[in-house]
Amino acid sequence: MSDSDVDPEDFDSTEPEERDVASEAATDHEKFLSMLPHYYRGEVAQANSLMDRLDLTVDWAIAVVTAVLALAFQGGDVTAYLLLIGIVAVSAFLLFDVRRYRIYDATRARVRLLEENVFANTFDPAGTPVDEWRKELGTDLRRPTLKVSYLEALSRRLRRVYFLLYLLLGGAWVFRITLFAPGEPWTETASVSGVPGEIVAGVVAIFFVVVVVVTFWPTGRRAKGEFHGEEPGRWKRSE
């Protein structure tokens, strides 16, 4: 009798045989290897989708910075604190980006686990780096966890993208309150809604000190990237 001849009323998804239908593939190498490429493609597709979301966040942040710079230096009655609003907006995008990066890294870590322990071993059977990689993968699929700390993710995203955006806005703000308005004291130009310019400048300076510390603070790498800065093999070098 084929599967199409089975009466749906006789099917009970709570039965152990039906509930654990995939467990047979765990001990059957042929079935396991036939399922593996489908799972791998699904994880890669999900990682690519999450990467697109990261890129979209960066695109919006760059667009906001461009718009703020254009408005801040168009002249007229545009105040200098518009650049500070741009810094706040970039910070909001950074927070969104960090969350999305951690989710991306969790998916990417599963992809790398397969690549390191399965596909690399098919080309060079030198053993698996993780002895219990199948158990690790199964556990993570049942209870997904984030693999990189918030601080590391924040530092990495700052170094990759947002630190340069902050420098651009910060440098533009300093130029805007000094050389761009030579006819008035910089303290007056830097003031915000009655807050003295000295206090505003102090807050901005503290903010940038924190940004620099977080960006370049040495932390152990837990993110599962592809590139580790090692010397390439001969076949990778361009002659």
PDB file of C-alpha atoms in Angstrom, residues 111-193:
ATOM      1  CA  VAL A 111      26.098  27.342   8.607  1.00  0.00           C
ATOM      2  CA  ARG A 112      29.756  27.460   9.615  1.00  0.00           C
ATOM      3  CA  LEU A 113      29.289  24.437  11.870  1.00  0.00           C
ATOM      4  CA  LEU A 114      28.126  22.430   8.862  1.00  0.00           C
ATOM      5  CA  GLU A 115      30.850  23.775   6.605  1.00  0.00           C
ATOM      6  CA  GLU A 116      33.621  23.033   9.109  1.00  0.00           C
ATOM      7  CA  ASN A 117      32.462  19.587  10.167  1.00  0.00           C
ATOM      8  CA  VAL A 118      30.782  18.179   7.050  1.00  0.00           C
ATOM      9  CA  PHE A 119      31.716  19.847   3.787  1.00  0.00           C
ATOM     10  CA  ALA A 120      35.344  20.556   4.680  1.00  0.00           C
ATOM     11  CA  ASN A 121      35.714  16.906   5.685  1.00  0.00           C
ATOM     12  CA  THR A 122      34.428  15.716   2.311  1.00  0.00           C
ATOM     13  CA  PHE A 123      37.253  17.551   0.539  1.00  0.00           C
ATOM     14  CA  ASP A 124      39.920  16.892   3.156  1.00  0.00           C
ATOM     15  CA  PRO A 125      39.013  14.115   5.627  1.00  0.00           C
ATOM     16  CA  ALA A 126      41.141  15.465   8.446  1.00  0.00           C
ATOM     17  CA  GLY A 127      38.536  15.017  11.185  1.00  0.00           C
ATOM     18  CA  THR A 128      35.866  17.259  12.621  1.00  0.00           C
ATOM     19  CA  PRO A 129      36.819  20.297  14.744  1.00  0.00           C
ATOM     20  CA  VAL A 130      33.748  19.759  16.951  1.00  0.00           C
ATOM     21  CA  ASP A 131      33.349  16.178  18.171  1.00  0.00           C
ATOM     22  CA  GLU A 132      29.655  16.493  19.023  1.00  0.00           C
ATOM     23  CA  TRP A 133      28.666  18.818  16.209  1.00  0.00           C
ATOM     24  CA  ARG A 134      25.458  16.928  15.446  1.00  0.00           C
ATOM     25  CA  LYS A 135      24.329  17.138  19.058  1.00  0.00           C
ATOM     26  CA  GLU A 136      25.330  20.810  19.227  1.00  0.00           C
ATOM     27  CA  LEU A 137      23.354  21.562  16.074  1.00  0.00           C
ATOM     28  CA  GLY A 138      20.304  19.629  17.241  1.00  0.00           C
ATOM     29  CA  THR A 139      20.324  21.408  20.585  1.00  0.00           C
ATOM     30  CA  ASP A 140      20.600  24.813  18.937  1.00  0.00           C
ATOM     31  CA  LEU A 141      17.737  24.034  16.572  1.00  0.00           C
ATOM     32  CA  ARG A 142      15.549  23.075  19.503  1.00  0.00           C
ATOM     33  CA  ARG A 143      16.564  26.074  21.589  1.00  0.00           C
ATOM     34  CA  PRO A 144      18.272  28.717  19.423  1.00  0.00           C
ATOM     35  CA  THR A 145      20.694  30.968  21.286  1.00  0.00           C
ATOM     36  CA  LEU A 146      22.668  34.082  20.415  1.00  0.00           C
ATOM     37  CA  LYS A 147      26.361  33.283  20.024  1.00  0.00           C
ATOM     38  CA  VAL A 148      27.929  36.726  20.309  1.00  0.00           C
ATOM     39  CA  SER A 149      27.660  39.144  23.209  1.00  0.00           C
ATOM     40  CA  TYR A 150      25.975  42.516  22.825  1.00  0.00           C
ATOM     41  CA  LEU A 151      29.254  44.333  23.499  1.00  0.00           C
ATOM     42  CA  GLU A 152      31.149  42.388  20.831  1.00  0.00           C
ATOM     43  CA  ALA A 153      28.361  42.907  18.296  1.00  0.00           C
ATOM     44  CA  LEU A 154      28.277  46.627  19.108  1.00  0.00           C
ATOM     45  CA  SER A 155      32.041  46.933  18.752  1.00  0.00           C
ATOM     46  CA  ARG A 156      32.121  45.023  15.471  1.00  0.00           C
ATOM     47  CA  ARG A 157      29.331  47.055  13.877  1.00  0.00           C
ATOM     48  CA  LEU A 158      30.979  50.285  15.002  1.00  0.00           C
ATOM     49  CA  ARG A 159      34.287  49.254  13.452  1.00  0.00           C
ATOM     50  CA  ARG A 160      32.702  48.076  10.228  1.00  0.00           C
ATOM     51  CA  VAL A 161      30.291  50.937   9.532  1.00  0.00           C
ATOM     52  CA  TYR A 162      29.052  53.276  12.222  1.00  0.00           C
ATOM     53  CA  PHE A 163      32.289  54.663  13.628  1.00  0.00           C
ATOM     54  CA  LEU A 164      33.025  56.373  10.304  1.00  0.00           C
ATOM     55  CA  LEU A 165      29.502  57.809  10.207  1.00  0.00           C
ATOM     56  CA  TYR A 166      29.971  59.175  13.724  1.00  0.00           C
ATOM     57  CA  LEU A 167      33.321  60.706  12.753  1.00  0.00           C
ATOM     58  CA  LEU A 168      31.741  62.324   9.718  1.00  0.00           C
ATOM     59  CA  LEU A 169      28.906  63.856  11.739  1.00  0.00           C
ATOM     60  CA  GLY A 170      31.180  64.844  14.614  1.00  0.00           C
ATOM     61  CA  GLY A 171      33.709  66.511  12.327  1.00  0.00           C
ATOM     62  CA  ALA A 172      30.915  68.282  10.479  1.00  0.00           C
ATOM     63  CA  TRP A 173      29.483  69.528  13.789  1.00  0.00           C
ATOM     64  CA  VAL A 174      32.854  70.943  14.895  1.00  0.00           C
ATOM     65  CA  PHE A 175      33.270  72.656  11.523  1.00  0.00           C
ATOM     66  CA  ARG A 176      29.699  73.948  11.661  1.00  0.00           C
ATOM     67  CA  ILE A 177      30.091  75.643  15.049  1.00  0.00           C
ATOM     68  CA  THR A 178      33.532  77.124  14.331  1.00  0.00           C
ATOM     69  CA  LEU A 179      34.756  77.858  10.806  1.00  0.00           C
ATOM     70  CA  PHE A 180      31.323  77.810   9.177  1.00  0.00           C
ATOM     71  CA  ALA A 181      30.039  80.592  11.452  1.00  0.00           C
ATOM     72  CA  PRO A 182      33.020  82.919  12.037  1.00  0.00           C
ATOM     73  CA  GLY A 183      30.829  85.864  12.917  1.00  0.00           C
ATOM     74  CA  GLU A 184      29.623  84.492  16.264  1.00  0.00           C
ATOM     75  CA  PRO A 185      31.202  82.696  19.230  1.00  0.00           C
ATOM     76  CA  TRP A 186      31.271  78.914  18.881  1.00  0.00           C
ATOM     77  CA  THR A 187      29.625  78.598  22.284  1.00  0.00           C
ATOM     78  CA  GLU A 188      26.600  80.438  20.969  1.00  0.00           C
ATOM     79  CA  THR A 189      26.444  78.366  17.787  1.00  0.00           C
ATOM     80  CA  ALA A 190      26.761  75.108  19.755  1.00  0.00           C
ATOM     81  CA  SER A 191      24.037  75.949  22.271  1.00  0.00           C
ATOM     82  CA  VAL A 192      20.807  73.957  22.139  1.00  0.00           C
ATOM     83  CA  SER A 193      17.509  75.423  23.366  1.00  0.00           C
TER      84      SER A 193
END
